[in-house]
Coordinates of C-alpha atoms in Angstrom, one line a residue:
X32 CA 140.7 158.6 139.0
X33 CA 144.0 158.9 137.3
X34 CA 147.7 160.2 137.7
X35 CA 149.3 163.2 135.8
X36 CA 152.8 164.2 135.5
X37 CA 155.1 166.2 133.4
X38 CA 157.7 168.9 133.1
X39 CA 159.1 172.0 131.1
X40 CA 162.7 171.1 130.3
X41 CA 164.4 173.0 127.3
X42 CA 167.6 170.8 127.6
X43 CA 166.1 167.3 126.8
X44 CA 165.7 165.5 123.5
X45 CA 162.5 164.1 122.2
X46 CA 163.5 160.3 122.7
X47 CA 164.8 161.0 126.2
X48 CA 161.5 163.1 127.0
X49 CA 159.5 160.4 126.1
X50 CA 161.4 157.7 128.1
X51 CA 161.3 159.9 131.2
X52 CA 157.5 160.5 130.7
X53 CA 157.0 156.9 130.4
X54 CA 158.7 156.1 133.7
X55 CA 157.1 159.0 135.4
X56 CA 153.6 157.7 134.5
X57 CA 154.8 154.1 135.6
X58 CA 155.2 155.4 139.0
X59 CA 151.5 156.3 139.1
X60 CA 150.3 153.1 137.7
X61 CA 148.3 152.5 140.9
X62 CA 146.3 155.5 140.1
X63 CA 145.3 154.5 136.8
X64 CA 146.0 150.8 135.8
X65 CA 143.8 150.9 132.6
X66 CA 145.9 152.7 130.4
X67 CA 149.0 155.2 129.8
X68 CA 149.8 157.9 127.5
X69 CA 152.6 160.6 126.7
X70 CA 152.8 163.6 124.8
X71 CA 155.9 165.9 124.2
X72 CA 156.3 169.2 122.4
X73 CA 159.7 170.1 120.9
X74 CA 158.3 173.5 120.1
X75 CA 157.5 174.4 123.8
X76 CA 159.6 171.7 125.5
X77 CA 156.7 170.6 127.4
X78 CA 156.0 166.8 128.4
X79 CA 152.7 165.5 129.6
X80 CA 152.2 161.9 131.1
X81 CA 149.0 160.2 132.0
X82 CA 147.8 156.9 133.7
X83 CA 144.2 156.1 133.4
X84 CA 141.5 154.4 135.8
X85 CA 138.6 154.1 133.3
X86 CA 135.3 155.3 134.9
X87 CA 133.4 157.3 132.1
X88 CA 133.9 156.3 128.5
X89 CA 135.7 153.1 128.7
X90 CA 136.9 153.2 125.1
X91 CA 140.1 154.8 123.5
X92 CA 138.3 157.9 123.0
X93 CA 138.7 158.7 126.6
X94 CA 142.4 158.2 126.5
X95 CA 144.9 160.9 127.5
X96 CA 146.9 163.2 127.0
X97 CA 143.8 164.6 125.0
X98 CA 143.5 167.4 122.3
X99 CA 140.9 169.7 121.8
X100 CA 139.2 169.7 118.3
X101 CA 140.9 172.7 117.3
X102 CA 144.3 171.4 118.3
X103 CA 144.9 174.4 120.7
X104 CA 144.6 172.7 123.9
X105 CA 146.3 169.6 125.2
X106 CA 145.3 168.1 128.5
X107 CA 146.4 165.4 131.3
X108 CA 143.3 165.2 133.7
X109 CA 142.7 163.6 137.0
X110 CA 139.2 163.7 138.3
X111 CA 135.5 163.5 137.7
X112 CA 132.9 166.6 136.5
X113 CA 129.7 165.3 138.0
X114 CA 127.8 167.8 135.8
X115 CA 129.4 166.9 132.4
X116 CA 126.2 165.7 130.8
X117 CA 124.8 169.2 131.2
X118 CA 128.0 170.8 130.0
X119 CA 128.3 168.4 127.2
X120 CA 124.6 169.6 126.0
X121 CA 125.5 173.1 126.3
X122 CA 128.8 173.1 124.4
X123 CA 127.4 171.1 121.7
X124 CA 124.6 173.7 121.2
X125 CA 127.6 176.2 121.0
X126 CA 129.1 174.2 118.2
X127 CA 131.6 171.9 119.7
X128 CA 132.1 168.4 118.1
X129 CA 132.6 165.5 120.5
X130 CA 134.4 162.5 119.6
X131 CA 133.9 160.3 122.6
X132 CA 131.7 160.4 125.8
X133 CA 134.4 161.1 128.5
X134 CA 134.1 164.2 130.9
X135 CA 137.6 165.0 130.0
X136 CA 136.6 165.9 126.5
X137 CA 133.9 167.9 128.2
X138 CA 136.5 169.8 130.3
X139 CA 138.4 170.7 126.9
X140 CA 135.2 171.6 125.2
X141 CA 134.0 174.0 128.0
X142 CA 137.6 175.6 128.1
X143 CA 137.5 175.9 124.3
X144 CA 133.9 177.4 124.3
X145 CA 134.0 179.7 127.2
X146 CA 137.5 180.0 128.2
X147 CA 139.5 178.7 131.2
X148 CA 138.3 180.8 133.8
X149 CA 134.6 180.9 133.0
X150 CA 134.6 177.1 132.6
X151 CA 136.3 176.5 135.8
X152 CA 133.3 178.3 137.4
X153 CA 130.9 176.0 135.7
X154 CA 132.6 172.8 136.8
X155 CA 131.0 170.6 139.7
X156 CA 133.3 168.1 140.8
X157 CA 136.8 167.2 141.7
X158 CA 139.9 167.4 139.5
X159 CA 143.5 168.4 138.9
X160 CA 144.8 168.8 135.5
X161 CA 147.7 170.0 133.4
X162 CA 146.4 172.3 130.4
X163 CA 148.9 173.1 127.6
X164 CA 147.7 176.3 125.6
X165 CA 149.7 175.7 122.4
X166 CA 148.5 178.9 120.7
X167 CA 149.3 181.2 123.7
X168 CA 152.3 179.1 125.0
X169 CA 151.0 178.9 128.3
X170 CA 150.9 175.9 130.8
X171 CA 148.2 175.8 133.4
X172 CA 148.0 173.6 136.6
X173 CA 144.5 173.6 138.0
X174 CA 143.0 172.1 141.3
X175 CA 139.5 171.7 142.5
X176 CA 137.6 173.8 145.0
X177 CA 138.4 172.0 148.2
X178 CA 141.6 170.1 147.0
X179 CA 140.1 166.7 146.5
X180 CA 142.8 165.7 143.8
X181 CA 146.6 166.6 144.5
X182 CA 149.1 168.2 142.5
X183 CA 152.8 168.8 143.3
X184 CA 155.0 171.2 141.3
X185 CA 158.2 173.3 141.6
X186 CA 161.7 173.9 139.9
X187 CA 164.6 171.9 140.1
X188 CA 167.3 174.2 138.5
X189 CA 165.8 175.3 135.2
X190 CA 163.5 172.3 134.8
X191 CA 159.7 172.8 136.2
X192 CA 158.2 169.6 137.4
X193 CA 154.6 168.6 138.3
X194 CA 152.7 165.4 139.2
X195 CA 149.9 163.7 141.3
X196 CA 152.3 162.3 143.5
X197 CA 156.0 162.9 144.2
X198 CA 157.5 159.8 143.2
X199 CA 156.9 160.6 139.7
X200 CA 158.9 164.0 140.3
X201 CA 161.9 161.9 141.3
X202 CA 162.0 160.2 138.1
X203 CA 163.1 163.2 136.2
X204 CA 167.0 163.4 135.8
X205 CA 167.0 166.9 137.4
X206 CA 165.5 165.8 140.6
X207 CA 167.5 166.8 143.6
X208 CA 165.2 166.3 146.5
X209 CA 166.6 168.5 149.4
X210 CA 164.8 167.9 152.7
X211 CA 162.7 170.7 154.0
X212 CA 163.2 170.5 157.5
X213 CA 160.9 173.4 158.5
X214 CA 157.9 171.0 157.1
X215 CA 158.8 168.6 159.9
X216 CA 157.6 170.9 162.6
X217 CA 154.2 170.9 161.1
X218 CA 154.4 167.1 160.8
X219 CA 155.1 166.6 164.5
X220 CA 152.5 169.3 165.8
X221 CA 149.7 168.7 163.3
X222 CA 150.5 165.3 161.9
X223 CA 150.5 166.3 158.3
X224 CA 152.4 168.9 156.0
X225 CA 150.2 171.5 154.8
X226 CA 149.4 172.9 151.4
X227 CA 152.0 175.3 150.1
X228 CA 154.9 173.2 151.0
X229 CA 156.1 169.8 151.0
X230 CA 158.6 167.5 152.6
X231 CA 161.1 168.6 149.8
X232 CA 162.4 172.2 149.4
X233 CA 161.3 174.2 146.1
X234 CA 158.3 171.5 145.8
X235 CA 155.0 172.6 146.8
X236 CA 151.4 171.4 146.8
X237 CA 149.1 173.5 144.8
X238 CA 146.6 175.1 147.1
X239 CA 143.0 174.2 146.5
X240 CA 141.0 176.2 144.2
X241 CA 144.1 177.6 142.7
X242 CA 145.4 177.8 139.0
X243 CA 149.3 178.1 138.3
X244 CA 150.1 179.7 135.0
X245 CA 153.7 179.4 133.4
X246 CA 154.4 181.5 130.5
X247 CA 156.6 179.3 128.3
X248 CA 158.0 182.1 126.4
X249 CA 159.7 183.5 129.4
X250 CA 163.3 182.6 130.5
X251 CA 163.0 184.0 134.3
X252 CA 161.6 180.8 135.5
X253 CA 158.5 182.7 137.1
X254 CA 154.9 181.2 137.5
X255 CA 152.0 182.8 138.7
X256 CA 149.4 181.2 141.3
X257 CA 145.9 182.7 141.6
X258 CA 142.7 181.8 143.3
X259 CA 139.8 180.9 140.8
X260 CA 137.4 180.5 143.6
X261 CA 137.2 181.6 147.3
X262 CA 135.9 179.3 150.2
X263 CA 135.6 182.5 152.5
X264 CA 134.0 184.8 149.8
X265 CA 131.6 182.0 148.9
X266 CA 130.7 181.5 152.5
X267 CA 130.5 185.3 153.1
X268 CA 128.1 185.5 150.2
X269 CA 125.8 182.8 151.4
X270 CA 125.5 184.6 154.7
X271 CA 125.4 182.7 157.9
X272 CA 121.9 182.6 159.6
X273 CA 120.3 183.9 156.3
X274 CA 118.0 180.8 155.9
X275 CA 114.6 182.1 156.5
X276 CA 112.6 178.9 156.8
X277 CA 111.7 176.6 159.8
X278 CA 113.8 173.8 161.0
X279 CA 111.9 171.4 159.2
X280 CA 112.4 173.2 155.9
X281 CA 116.0 173.6 156.5
X282 CA 116.4 169.6 156.8
X283 CA 114.2 169.5 153.4
X284 CA 116.7 171.8 151.9
X285 CA 119.7 169.7 153.0
X286 CA 118.1 166.5 152.0
X287 CA 117.3 167.9 148.5
X288 CA 120.6 169.2 147.9
X289 CA 122.2 165.9 149.0
X290 CA 119.8 164.1 146.7
X291 CA 120.7 166.0 143.7
X292 CA 124.7 165.8 144.6
X293 CA 124.5 162.0 145.0
X294 CA 122.3 161.6 142.0
X295 CA 124.9 163.2 139.8
X296 CA 127.8 161.3 141.5
X297 CA 126.1 158.0 140.9
X298 CA 126.5 158.5 137.2
X299 CA 129.3 156.1 136.0
X300 CA 130.1 153.5 133.4
X301 CA 130.9 151.1 136.5
X302 CA 129.1 150.2 139.5
X303 CA 129.2 152.7 142.4
X304 CA 129.5 151.5 145.9
X305 CA 129.5 153.3 149.4
X306 CA 131.9 153.4 152.5
X307 CA 129.8 152.7 155.6
X308 CA 131.3 153.2 158.9
X309 CA 127.8 153.4 160.8
X310 CA 128.3 157.1 161.8
X311 CA 126.0 159.8 160.6
X312 CA 127.7 161.2 157.4
X313 CA 128.4 157.6 155.7
X314 CA 124.8 156.7 156.8
X315 CA 123.0 159.4 155.2
X316 CA 125.2 159.2 152.0
X317 CA 124.3 155.5 151.8
X318 CA 120.6 156.0 152.5
X319 CA 120.1 158.2 149.9
X320 CA 122.5 156.6 147.2
X321 CA 120.2 153.3 147.9
X322 CA 116.9 155.4 147.6
X323 CA 118.2 156.6 144.1
X324 CA 119.6 153.4 142.9
X325 CA 117.6 150.8 141.0
X326 CA 120.0 148.1 142.5
X327 CA 121.6 147.2 145.7
X328 CA 124.4 149.3 146.5
X329 CA 127.4 147.6 147.6
X330 CA 128.6 148.8 151.0
X331 CA 131.9 148.3 152.8
X332 CA 133.0 148.3 156.5
X333 CA 135.8 147.2 158.4
X334 CA 136.0 146.2 162.1
X335 CA 138.6 145.3 164.6
X336 CA 138.7 142.5 167.5
X337 CA 139.0 145.3 170.0
X338 CA 135.6 146.2 170.9
X339 CA 136.3 149.8 171.9
X340 CA 137.3 150.4 168.2
X341 CA 135.0 148.4 166.3
X342 CA 131.7 150.0 164.8
X343 CA 131.2 147.2 162.3
X344 CA 128.0 146.0 163.9
X345 CA 126.4 149.3 163.8
X346 CA 127.3 149.6 160.2
X347 CA 126.0 146.1 159.6
X348 CA 122.7 147.0 161.1
X349 CA 122.2 150.0 159.0
X350 CA 123.2 148.1 155.7
X351 CA 120.4 145.7 156.9
X352 CA 117.7 148.5 157.5
X353 CA 118.6 150.1 154.1
X354 CA 118.9 146.9 152.0
X355 CA 122.1 147.4 150.7
X356 CA 124.6 144.5 149.5
X357 CA 126.9 144.7 152.6
X358 CA 130.9 143.7 152.7
X359 CA 132.3 143.3 156.0
X360 CA 135.9 142.6 157.1
X361 CA 136.9 142.0 160.6
X362 CA 140.7 142.9 160.5
X363 CA 143.0 141.0 162.8
X364 CA 146.0 142.8 164.2
X365 CA 148.2 140.9 162.0
X366 CA 146.5 142.1 159.0
X367 CA 146.2 145.7 160.0
X368 CA 150.0 145.7 161.0
X369 CA 151.2 144.1 157.6
X370 CA 150.0 147.5 155.9
X371 CA 151.8 149.7 158.3
X372 CA 155.5 149.2 156.8
X373 CA 154.3 150.0 153.5
X374 CA 152.7 153.3 154.4
X375 CA 155.4 155.6 153.3
X376 CA 155.5 154.0 149.9
X377 CA 151.5 154.7 149.6
X378 CA 151.6 158.1 150.9
X379 CA 154.9 159.3 149.3
X380 CA 155.4 162.1 151.9
X381 CA 155.5 161.8 155.6
X382 CA 152.0 161.6 156.8
X383 CA 150.8 160.5 160.4
X384 CA 147.0 160.5 160.7
X385 CA 146.9 156.8 162.1
X386 CA 143.3 156.4 160.7
X387 CA 145.3 156.0 157.5
X388 CA 145.5 152.2 158.4
X389 CA 141.8 151.3 158.4
X390 CA 141.2 153.9 155.6
X391 CA 143.5 152.1 153.5
X392 CA 142.1 148.7 154.5
X393 CA 138.5 149.5 153.9
X394 CA 139.5 150.6 150.3
X395 CA 141.4 147.4 150.0
X396 CA 138.0 145.7 150.7
X397 CA 136.1 147.8 148.2
X398 CA 138.6 147.3 145.6
X399 CA 137.4 143.6 145.3
X400 CA 134.1 144.6 144.2
X401 CA 134.1 148.1 142.4
X402 CA 136.2 151.1 141.1
X403 CA 133.9 153.9 142.6
X404 CA 132.7 154.4 146.2
X405 CA 130.9 157.2 147.9
X406 CA 132.0 158.4 151.1
X407 CA 130.9 160.7 154.2
X408 CA 134.2 162.9 154.1
X409 CA 133.5 166.6 154.7
X410 CA 130.4 166.1 156.9
X411 CA 132.3 167.2 160.2
X412 CA 133.9 170.3 158.6
X413 CA 130.7 171.4 156.6
X414 CA 128.2 170.9 159.8
X415 CA 130.3 171.0 162.7
X416 CA 131.0 167.6 163.9
X417 CA 134.5 167.8 165.6
X418 CA 134.7 168.3 169.5
X419 CA 136.6 171.7 169.0
X420 CA 133.5 172.9 167.0
X421 CA 130.7 172.1 169.8
X422 CA 132.9 172.1 172.9
X423 CA 135.4 174.6 172.1
X424 CA 133.6 178.0 171.9
X425 CA 132.0 177.3 175.4
X426 CA 135.5 176.5 177.0
X427 CA 137.0 179.7 175.3
X428 CA 134.3 181.8 176.7
X429 CA 134.9 180.6 180.1
X430 CA 138.6 180.9 180.0
X431 CA 138.0 184.5 178.8
X432 CA 136.3 185.5 182.0
X433 CA 139.6 184.5 184.0
X434 CA 142.5 187.3 183.9
X435 CA 145.5 186.4 181.6
X436 CA 147.9 186.4 184.5
X437 CA 145.9 183.9 186.5
X438 CA 145.6 181.5 183.4
X439 CA 149.2 181.6 182.7
X440 CA 150.1 181.3 186.4
X441 CA 147.9 178.1 186.5
X442 CA 149.4 176.7 183.2
X443 CA 152.7 177.1 184.8
X444 CA 151.8 175.5 188.1
X445 CA 149.6 172.6 186.4
X446 CA 152.1 171.7 184.0
X447 CA 154.6 170.9 186.7
X448 CA 152.5 168.3 188.3
X449 CA 153.7 164.8 187.5
X450 CA 151.6 162.5 185.4
X451 CA 151.3 159.9 188.3
X452 CA 149.9 162.4 190.6
X453 CA 147.1 163.4 187.9
X454 CA 146.3 159.8 187.6
X455 CA 145.6 159.5 191.3
X456 CA 143.8 162.4 191.5
X457 CA 141.5 161.6 188.5
X458 CA 140.8 158.1 189.8
X459 CA 139.2 159.7 192.8
X460 CA 136.9 161.6 190.4
X461 CA 138.4 165.0 190.8
X462 CA 138.2 165.4 187.1
X463 CA 134.7 165.4 186.9
X464 CA 134.3 167.8 189.9
X465 CA 136.5 170.2 188.3
X466 CA 135.2 170.0 184.7
X467 CA 131.5 169.0 185.2
X468 CA 129.7 168.0 182.0
X469 CA 132.8 166.9 180.2
X470 CA 133.5 163.5 178.8
X471 CA 135.1 161.0 181.2
X472 CA 138.6 163.2 181.9
X473 CA 141.6 161.3 181.2
X474 CA 145.2 162.5 181.8
X475 CA 145.4 163.3 177.9
X476 CA 142.3 165.3 178.1
X477 CA 143.3 167.1 181.0
X478 CA 146.6 168.0 179.5
X479 CA 144.8 169.4 176.5
X480 CA 142.8 171.7 178.8
X481 CA 145.7 172.9 180.6
X482 CA 147.5 173.6 177.3
X483 CA 144.6 175.9 176.3
X484 CA 144.8 177.9 179.5
X485 CA 147.2 180.7 178.1
X486 CA 145.2 181.2 175.1
X487 CA 144.1 184.8 174.8
X488 CA 142.8 184.9 171.2
X489 CA 140.8 182.6 169.0
X490 CA 143.9 181.9 166.9
X491 CA 145.9 180.8 170.0
X492 CA 143.2 178.8 171.3
X493 CA 142.5 177.0 167.9
X494 CA 146.5 176.4 167.4
X495 CA 146.4 174.9 170.8
X496 CA 143.6 172.6 169.9
X497 CA 145.0 171.2 166.6
X498 CA 148.8 171.4 167.6
X499 CA 148.8 168.3 169.6
X500 CA 152.2 166.8 168.8
X501 CA 155.2 167.3 171.3
X502 CA 157.5 169.5 169.2
X503 CA 160.2 169.5 171.9
X504 CA 161.6 166.4 170.2
X505 CA 162.8 168.6 167.5
X506 CA 166.6 169.7 167.3
X507 CA 167.3 172.7 164.8
X508 CA 164.1 172.7 163.1
X509 CA 162.6 176.4 162.4
X510 CA 159.6 176.4 164.3
X511 CA 159.0 180.0 164.8
X512 CA 155.5 181.3 165.6
X513 CA 155.3 183.1 162.3
X514 CA 155.9 179.7 160.4
X515 CA 152.6 178.6 161.9
X516 CA 149.7 178.2 159.3
X517 CA 147.1 180.4 160.4
X518 CA 143.6 181.5 158.6
X519 CA 141.7 182.6 161.5
X520 CA 140.9 186.3 161.2
X521 CA 139.5 187.0 164.7
X522 CA 136.2 188.0 163.0
X523 CA 133.9 188.7 166.0
X524 CA 131.0 189.0 163.7
X525 CA 131.3 185.1 162.7
X526 CA 130.5 182.4 165.5
X527 CA 133.8 181.0 166.7
X528 CA 132.3 177.5 165.9
X529 CA 131.8 178.6 162.3
X530 CA 135.2 180.1 162.2
X531 CA 136.9 177.2 163.2
X532 CA 135.0 175.2 160.7
X533 CA 135.8 177.5 157.9
X534 CA 139.7 177.3 158.8
X535 CA 139.3 173.3 159.1
X536 CA 138.0 173.4 155.4
X537 CA 141.0 175.6 154.4
X538 CA 143.7 173.4 156.3
X539 CA 142.8 170.2 157.9
X540 CA 140.4 169.1 155.0
X541 CA 143.0 169.4 152.2
X542 CA 146.0 168.8 154.3
X543 CA 144.8 165.7 156.3
X544 CA 141.6 164.1 155.2
X545 CA 141.6 164.4 151.7
X546 CA 145.3 163.2 151.4
X547 CA 144.6 160.2 153.5
X548 CA 141.6 159.3 151.2
X549 CA 143.2 160.2 148.0
X550 CA 146.3 158.1 148.7
X551 CA 144.6 155.2 150.2
X552 CA 142.0 155.1 147.5
X553 CA 144.5 155.4 144.8
X554 CA 146.8 152.8 146.2
X555 CA 144.1 150.3 145.6
X556 CA 143.1 151.9 142.3
X557 CA 139.6 153.0 143.7
X558 CA 137.9 156.5 143.2
X559 CA 136.4 157.9 146.2
X560 CA 133.5 160.7 145.7
X561 CA 132.5 163.1 148.7
X562 CA 129.0 164.3 148.3
X563 CA 129.5 166.8 151.4
X564 CA 132.1 168.6 149.3
X565 CA 130.1 169.7 146.6
X566 CA 130.3 173.7 146.8
X567 CA 126.6 174.0 146.5
X568 CA 125.9 172.1 149.6
X569 CA 128.8 174.0 151.4
X570 CA 127.1 177.3 150.4
X571 CA 123.6 176.0 151.7
X572 CA 125.1 175.1 155.0
X573 CA 126.8 178.5 155.2
X574 CA 123.2 179.9 155.2
X575 CA 121.9 178.0 157.9
X576 CA 121.9 179.4 161.5
X577 CA 124.6 178.0 163.9
X578 CA 121.9 176.5 166.2
X579 CA 121.0 174.1 163.4
X580 CA 124.6 172.7 163.3
X581 CA 125.6 173.1 167.0
X582 CA 123.2 173.1 169.8
X583 CA 123.5 172.3 173.4
X584 CA 127.1 170.5 173.4
X585 CA 126.2 168.5 170.2
X586 CA 127.3 169.0 166.5
X587 CA 125.7 168.1 163.0
X588 CA 122.2 168.5 164.5
X589 CA 120.7 169.2 161.2
X590 CA 122.3 165.9 159.6
X591 CA 121.0 164.0 162.6
X592 CA 117.6 165.3 161.9
X593 CA 118.0 164.5 158.3
X594 CA 119.3 161.1 159.1
X595 CA 116.2 160.3 161.3
X596 CA 114.1 160.5 158.3
X597 CA 115.8 157.3 156.6
X598 CA 117.0 155.5 159.7
X599 CA 115.5 154.9 163.1
X600 CA 117.1 157.1 165.7
X601 CA 117.8 154.1 167.9
X602 CA 120.3 152.8 165.3
X603 CA 122.5 156.0 165.2
X604 CA 122.0 157.9 168.3
X605 CA 125.6 157.0 170.1
X606 CA 128.7 159.3 170.8
X607 CA 130.9 159.9 168.0
X608 CA 134.1 157.7 167.9
X609 CA 135.8 158.4 164.7
X610 CA 137.9 156.1 162.5
X611 CA 140.5 155.0 164.9
X612 CA 142.7 152.1 165.6
X613 CA 144.3 151.0 169.0
X614 CA 147.5 152.6 168.2
X615 CA 148.6 153.0 171.8
X616 CA 148.1 149.5 172.7
X617 CA 149.8 148.3 169.3
X618 CA 153.0 150.4 170.0
X619 CA 153.3 148.5 173.2
X620 CA 152.4 145.2 171.7
X621 CA 152.6 143.8 168.0
X622 CA 154.3 147.2 166.9
X623 CA 156.9 147.3 169.9
X624 CA 159.9 145.7 168.0
X625 CA 159.1 147.9 164.9
X626 CA 158.9 150.9 166.9
X627 CA 162.1 150.5 168.8
X628 CA 164.1 149.6 165.8
X629 CA 163.0 152.9 164.0
X630 CA 163.3 155.0 167.3
X631 CA 166.7 153.5 168.1
X632 CA 169.2 156.4 169.2
X633 CA 171.3 155.4 166.4
X634 CA 168.6 155.8 164.0
X635 CA 167.5 159.0 165.3
X636 CA 171.1 160.3 165.3
X637 CA 171.5 159.3 161.9
X638 CA 168.4 161.6 160.9
X639 CA 169.8 164.5 162.7
X640 CA 166.2 165.8 163.2
X641 CA 165.3 164.9 166.6
X642 CA 166.9 164.7 170.2
X643 CA 167.5 161.2 170.7
X644 CA 167.4 161.4 174.5
X645 CA 163.9 163.0 174.2
X646 CA 162.4 160.4 171.8
X647 CA 164.0 157.8 174.2
X648 CA 162.2 159.3 177.1
X649 CA 158.7 159.5 175.2
X650 CA 159.1 155.8 174.1
X651 CA 160.1 154.4 177.4
X652 CA 157.2 156.3 179.3
X653 CA 154.7 154.9 176.6
X654 CA 155.6 151.5 176.7
X655 CA 155.7 151.3 180.4
X656 CA 152.3 152.7 180.5
X657 CA 153.1 155.6 182.7
X658 CA 151.9 158.1 179.8
X659 CA 150.1 157.8 176.6
X660 CA 152.6 159.2 174.1
X661 CA 151.0 157.2 170.9
X662 CA 150.2 160.3 169.2
X663 CA 153.7 162.1 168.9
X664 CA 155.4 158.6 168.6
X665 CA 153.3 157.8 165.6
X666 CA 154.4 161.0 163.9
X667 CA 158.0 160.3 164.7
X668 CA 157.5 156.8 163.3
X669 CA 155.9 157.9 160.2
X670 CA 158.8 160.2 159.5
X671 CA 161.3 157.7 160.4
X672 CA 159.8 155.2 158.3
X673 CA 159.4 157.4 155.4
X674 CA 163.0 158.4 155.7
X675 CA 164.2 154.7 155.5
X676 CA 162.2 154.0 152.5
X677 CA 163.7 157.0 150.7
X678 CA 167.1 155.7 151.6

């Protein structure tokens, strides 16, 4: 991977422009430690900066900024085009003369031969790039279909800025960086700040599958953002349930597409490894990668001393069965905790998915052996792997049979019952009698069920599931209902689970999962490739009937069947655990002093964002063990830690 940065500034000298570009690029060196380059056009007042992680074409012919053979286009590019060899052959046949072997040059060739819009439809891969059309005097910013690679952009006065990460924007002398308080509502409720905004006012994240075009001849500071690919349209055209074969044939189709995708993603001028957690998604990716590799694939996993959170023994067993070159790191609490204070520096904007810690650590492990790894990211969103996908629709249906006023009354009454009372009742087994068939019911799970009671629409139900943070800690932050990002269309023709999966791909995937992976990987100068995010595989999954993804309270049915062809069922048949850390215990133990320091009343008052008495109550009830408030506390800590880093 690489880092891109740049600006449009009509009031900057050439010498100053190059100095600023060099400094912007320097902040992104972790994204590309192998090289750096800058370009500034006096005529168009456009600056482009780049840092390079060399993966394909390790020579200087792959250096950026890169110009097309005609001289019309200049590009700074972050990504991988997996079908670049095919596109190289086709553009060569059309008369394009190549100088090197990089996929960056293939991007330029395709744009020059077919035009930007047509070329984008042909690209298979992940990318974010800035393209300067020197003939038409237009600057384009482009992001890949699912949002694997990031682009921030915005106006600071009369200057337009863009970069892979916020830290590069702050270098420009026009930077102001006004806090966007409305984004903090999303951070506390969701754990991340969605696309379309950022922690700073006037700065946005370019949405996935979007293209921003800025006319450099215009003086009205207007840019146009358009979609060049639509997930919903792609899925609708695929047609849920339109696969006409047998279940066995469906499994064959999924395996065949994964084989094709992984074969393309194994192409690299450096060795490619795989992250292996021992779960379904990473296991099938690793199995197919090893099947197609002439050498032993390097696999990487981390584990914890806390057995409840440790899956490393499962990963080790699977690695042994597949014959990979396995690397394991059992992380001590001290090693894990040493990463946490530096998280704001790595993630650059408040981000509060606590699995960011093990994700960073596994990339740190991988960085000692390779520059490129395959991951299982996207499998849950594409094939229905989250609890809300396979348990949510049944709960929603059951709630729908109860009148609205009864549910609202029950919600109000149940919320008033003290936590200690619930704890006593649940220890008597009441939870499993009231909610038969559920997983062992904890106070936290029961509170989630109570929170769902007033939901009368699919959208309300979904928002209650995903917005788990306690927003009562917020003071004067704008948290009106209309500010809640929502993509659910209440389309009764689509199975509710399919609809949630689709919304997850539009929101949670690019806003949380892919941010976590990109920043953690790039902080360690490692490129992560996700076979499940190939748009052709997503289209295939959309064709499958829902019972091949979700059946009898379980998700990813077809992936489990596919995995059984590579690995014995006895090695993989166990409950989903996720990539978690014992955050609740750590906040009471090793992180306690850090927690008290960041959430001290004085620190909270200085921020002016949260109610100090409410934060104090949450913290004390958690530390005492009366209630598990780790989720909201972690989100508060990540904001306070980020704010401290900025100061």
